[in-house]
Amino acid sequence: MSYDQNNIFSKILKGEIPSTPIFENEYVLAFNDIEPKAPNHIIIIPKGSYTDSFDFYKNGNDLEIIEFERAIAKIAEDLNIDKTGYRLISNCGRDSGQEVPHYHVHMLAGKKLGPILG
Ligand code: AMP
């Protein structure tokens, strides 16, 4: 699948639609999910144009990937959920039900989250 420059998260990156930023550096942006499924529901995205997890980990450069993973730990610390715990989910492709075709990880926390599949 080729990258759609008009997807919602691309528009957030370009500042064309608003978001509530939680974290930002040269490689990564994180913001609140617009329809939170837990007390903390953060969307974490790389700034590069990758459609999904497969695209990012196959084609992203080492620095982008390392910075992305480090950002997850930094966000967990900033939100004080590094001790209480959190769940990371990333839908990839058709069978996962991925809605927004820019790679993203959902970070969910702030309560006991229950089984992975409800
Ligand atoms: P996915 O099904 O993994 O692609 O998840 C897409 C997520 O993006 C959903 O949880 C939506 O609530 C979220 N979302 C859609 N539009 C926005 C937006 N403008 N700002 C923040 N989150 C959004």
mmCIF file of C-alpha atoms and ligand atoms in Angstrom:
data_model
loop_
_atom_site.group_PDB
_atom_site.id
_atom_site.type_symbol
_atom_site.label_atom_id
_atom_site.label_comp_id
_atom_site.label_asym_id
_atom_site.label_seq_id
_atom_site.Cartn_x
_atom_site.Cartn_y
_atom_site.Cartn_z
ATOM 1 C CA MET A 1 0.000 0.000 0.000
ATOM 2 C CA SER A 2 1.410 3.417 -0.894
ATOM 3 C CA TYR A 3 1.386 6.143 1.749
ATOM 4 C CA ASP A 4 -1.681 8.431 1.692
ATOM 5 C CA GLN A 5 -0.452 11.987 2.363
ATOM 6 C CA ASN A 6 -3.992 12.997 3.332
ATOM 7 C CA ASN A 7 -4.482 10.569 6.208
ATOM 8 C CA ILE A 8 -5.530 12.086 9.542
ATOM 9 C CA PHE A 9 -2.208 11.586 11.316
ATOM 10 C CA SER A 10 -0.298 13.094 8.391
ATOM 11 C CA LYS A 11 -2.553 16.136 8.692
ATOM 12 C CA ILE A 12 -1.831 16.317 12.433
ATOM 13 C CA LEU A 13 1.914 16.203 11.679
ATOM 14 C CA LYS A 14 1.519 19.016 9.158
ATOM 15 C CA GLY A 15 -0.484 21.068 11.677
ATOM 16 C CA GLU A 16 -3.554 21.016 9.418
ATOM 17 C CA ILE A 17 -5.771 19.594 12.160
ATOM 18 C CA PRO A 18 -5.301 20.017 15.909
ATOM 19 C CA SER A 19 -4.198 17.450 18.471
ATOM 20 C CA THR A 20 -3.312 17.388 22.157
ATOM 21 C CA PRO A 21 0.437 16.721 22.162
ATOM 22 C CA ILE A 22 1.903 14.597 24.952
ATOM 23 C CA PHE A 23 5.444 14.275 23.602
ATOM 24 C CA GLU A 24 7.394 15.469 20.584
ATOM 25 C CA ASN A 25 10.943 15.265 19.325
ATOM 26 C CA GLU A 26 12.626 15.223 15.906
ATOM 27 C CA TYR A 27 11.360 11.702 15.133
ATOM 28 C CA VAL A 28 8.196 11.100 17.118
ATOM 29 C CA LEU A 29 4.899 12.755 18.007
ATOM 30 C CA ALA A 30 2.448 11.504 20.638
ATOM 31 C CA PHE A 31 -1.011 12.899 21.314
ATOM 32 C CA ASN A 32 -4.265 11.944 22.998
ATOM 33 C CA ASP A 33 -6.614 9.622 21.102
ATOM 34 C CA ILE A 34 -9.792 11.498 20.192
ATOM 35 C CA GLU A 35 -11.963 8.573 21.404
ATOM 36 C CA PRO A 36 -10.112 7.299 24.488
ATOM 37 C CA LYS A 37 -10.662 3.665 25.480
ATOM 38 C CA ALA A 38 -8.861 4.037 28.842
ATOM 39 C CA PRO A 39 -7.973 6.896 31.247
ATOM 40 C CA ASN A 40 -4.721 7.246 29.330
ATOM 41 C CA HIS A 41 -4.994 6.558 25.587
ATOM 42 C CA ILE A 42 -2.087 7.980 23.664
ATOM 43 C CA ILE A 43 -1.336 7.646 19.946
ATOM 44 C CA ILE A 44 2.407 7.468 19.240
ATOM 45 C CA ILE A 45 3.586 8.017 15.660
ATOM 46 C CA PRO A 46 6.892 8.331 13.829
ATOM 47 C CA LYS A 47 7.271 11.569 11.849
ATOM 48 C CA GLY A 48 8.328 9.610 8.762
ATOM 49 C CA SER A 49 5.721 8.507 6.224
ATOM 50 C CA TYR A 50 5.106 4.834 7.018
ATOM 51 C CA THR A 51 1.758 3.164 6.468
ATOM 52 C CA ASP A 52 1.939 0.571 9.212
ATOM 53 C CA SER A 53 4.112 -1.475 11.541
ATOM 54 C CA PHE A 54 5.405 -3.716 8.744
ATOM 55 C CA ASP A 55 6.405 -0.747 6.586
ATOM 56 C CA PHE A 56 8.125 1.017 9.506
ATOM 57 C CA TYR A 57 10.164 -1.919 10.777
ATOM 58 C CA LYS A 58 11.077 -3.091 7.268
ATOM 59 C CA ASN A 59 11.914 0.297 5.745
ATOM 60 C CA GLY A 60 12.548 2.711 8.629
ATOM 61 C CA ASN A 61 16.159 3.581 9.362
ATOM 62 C CA ASP A 62 17.831 2.439 12.578
ATOM 63 C CA LEU A 63 17.691 5.868 14.196
ATOM 64 C CA GLU A 64 13.965 6.276 13.514
ATOM 65 C CA ILE A 65 13.279 2.870 15.042
ATOM 66 C CA ILE A 66 15.460 3.381 18.103
ATOM 67 C CA GLU A 67 14.045 6.856 18.728
ATOM 68 C CA PHE A 68 10.512 5.486 18.427
ATOM 69 C CA GLU A 69 11.109 2.743 20.977
ATOM 70 C CA ARG A 70 12.914 5.132 23.356
ATOM 71 C CA ALA A 71 10.044 7.619 23.057
ATOM 72 C CA ILE A 72 7.635 4.949 24.302
ATOM 73 C CA ALA A 73 9.654 4.547 27.507
ATOM 74 C CA LYS A 74 9.966 8.325 27.949
ATOM 75 C CA ILE A 75 6.220 8.808 27.552
ATOM 76 C CA ALA A 76 5.546 6.040 30.092
ATOM 77 C CA GLU A 77 7.842 7.809 32.569
ATOM 78 C CA ASP A 78 6.305 11.217 31.880
ATOM 79 C CA LEU A 79 2.803 9.837 32.482
ATOM 80 C CA ASN A 80 3.923 7.978 35.642
ATOM 81 C CA ILE A 81 2.690 4.680 34.237
ATOM 82 C CA ASP A 82 6.101 3.042 34.041
ATOM 83 C CA LYS A 83 5.472 1.360 37.418
ATOM 84 C CA THR A 84 1.717 0.702 37.162
ATOM 85 C CA GLY A 85 1.893 -0.615 33.619
ATOM 86 C CA TYR A 86 0.414 -0.040 30.227
ATOM 87 C CA ARG A 87 -0.569 -1.823 27.038
ATOM 88 C CA LEU A 88 0.788 -1.157 23.561
ATOM 89 C CA ILE A 89 -1.354 -2.080 20.556
ATOM 90 C CA SER A 90 -0.565 -1.557 16.907
ATOM 91 C CA ASN A 91 -3.024 -2.573 14.241
ATOM 92 C CA CYS A 92 -1.331 -3.503 10.977
ATOM 93 C CA GLY A 93 -3.224 -3.926 7.756
ATOM 94 C CA ARG A 94 -6.631 -5.214 6.734
ATOM 95 C CA ASP A 95 -7.208 -8.073 9.144
ATOM 96 C CA SER A 96 -6.297 -5.961 12.177
ATOM 97 C CA GLY A 97 -8.936 -3.336 11.377
ATOM 98 C CA GLN A 98 -6.357 -0.529 11.101
ATOM 99 C CA GLU A 99 -8.265 2.666 10.350
ATOM 100 C CA VAL A 100 -5.570 5.317 9.974
ATOM 101 C CA PRO A 101 -2.847 4.364 7.442
ATOM 102 C CA HIS A 102 0.081 6.054 9.203
ATOM 103 C CA TYR A 103 2.005 3.744 11.545
ATOM 104 C CA HIS A 104 0.930 4.257 15.140
ATOM 105 C CA VAL A 105 0.994 2.588 18.516
ATOM 106 C CA HIS A 106 -1.851 2.926 20.987
ATOM 107 C CA MET A 107 -0.622 3.298 24.588
ATOM 108 C CA LEU A 108 -3.395 2.417 27.033
ATOM 109 C CA ALA A 109 -3.150 2.802 30.803
ATOM 110 C CA GLY A 110 -4.716 4.181 33.970
ATOM 111 C CA LYS A 111 -6.835 1.190 34.976
ATOM 112 C CA LYS A 112 -6.760 -2.618 34.893
ATOM 113 C CA LEU A 113 -7.145 -3.271 31.194
ATOM 114 C CA GLY A 114 -8.494 -6.838 31.230
ATOM 115 C CA PRO A 115 -8.036 -9.407 28.472
ATOM 116 C CA ILE A 116 -6.252 -8.412 25.263
ATOM 117 C CA LEU A 117 -9.258 -9.265 23.122
ATOM 118 C CA GLY A 118 -12.488 -8.159 24.762
HETATM 119 P P1 AMP B 1 -6.499 2.292 14.313
HETATM 120 O O1 AMP B 1 -7.804 1.550 14.195
HETATM 121 O O2 AMP B 1 -5.457 1.479 15.029
HETATM 122 O O3 AMP B 1 -6.043 2.820 12.994
HETATM 123 O O4 AMP B 1 -6.780 3.499 15.288
HETATM 124 C C1 AMP B 1 -7.012 4.812 14.863
HETATM 125 C C2 AMP B 1 -7.229 5.642 16.092
HETATM 126 O O5 AMP B 1 -7.106 7.000 15.730
HETATM 127 C C3 AMP B 1 -8.601 5.470 16.770
HETATM 128 O O6 AMP B 1 -8.414 5.061 18.137
HETATM 129 C C4 AMP B 1 -9.210 6.876 16.684
HETATM 130 O O7 AMP B 1 -9.976 7.220 17.820
HETATM 131 C C5 AMP B 1 -7.969 7.739 16.549
HETATM 132 N N1 AMP B 1 -8.191 9.037 15.917
HETATM 133 C C6 AMP B 1 -8.858 9.281 14.758
HETATM 134 N N2 AMP B 1 -8.824 10.592 14.479
HETATM 135 C C7 AMP B 1 -8.107 11.191 15.466
HETATM 136 C C8 AMP B 1 -7.721 12.532 15.739
HETATM 137 N N3 AMP B 1 -8.068 13.561 14.926
HETATM 138 N N4 AMP B 1 -6.992 12.781 16.848
HETATM 139 C C9 AMP B 1 -6.640 11.772 17.670
HETATM 140 N N5 AMP B 1 -6.966 10.479 17.464
HETATM 141 C C10 AMP B 1 -7.702 10.194 16.381
#
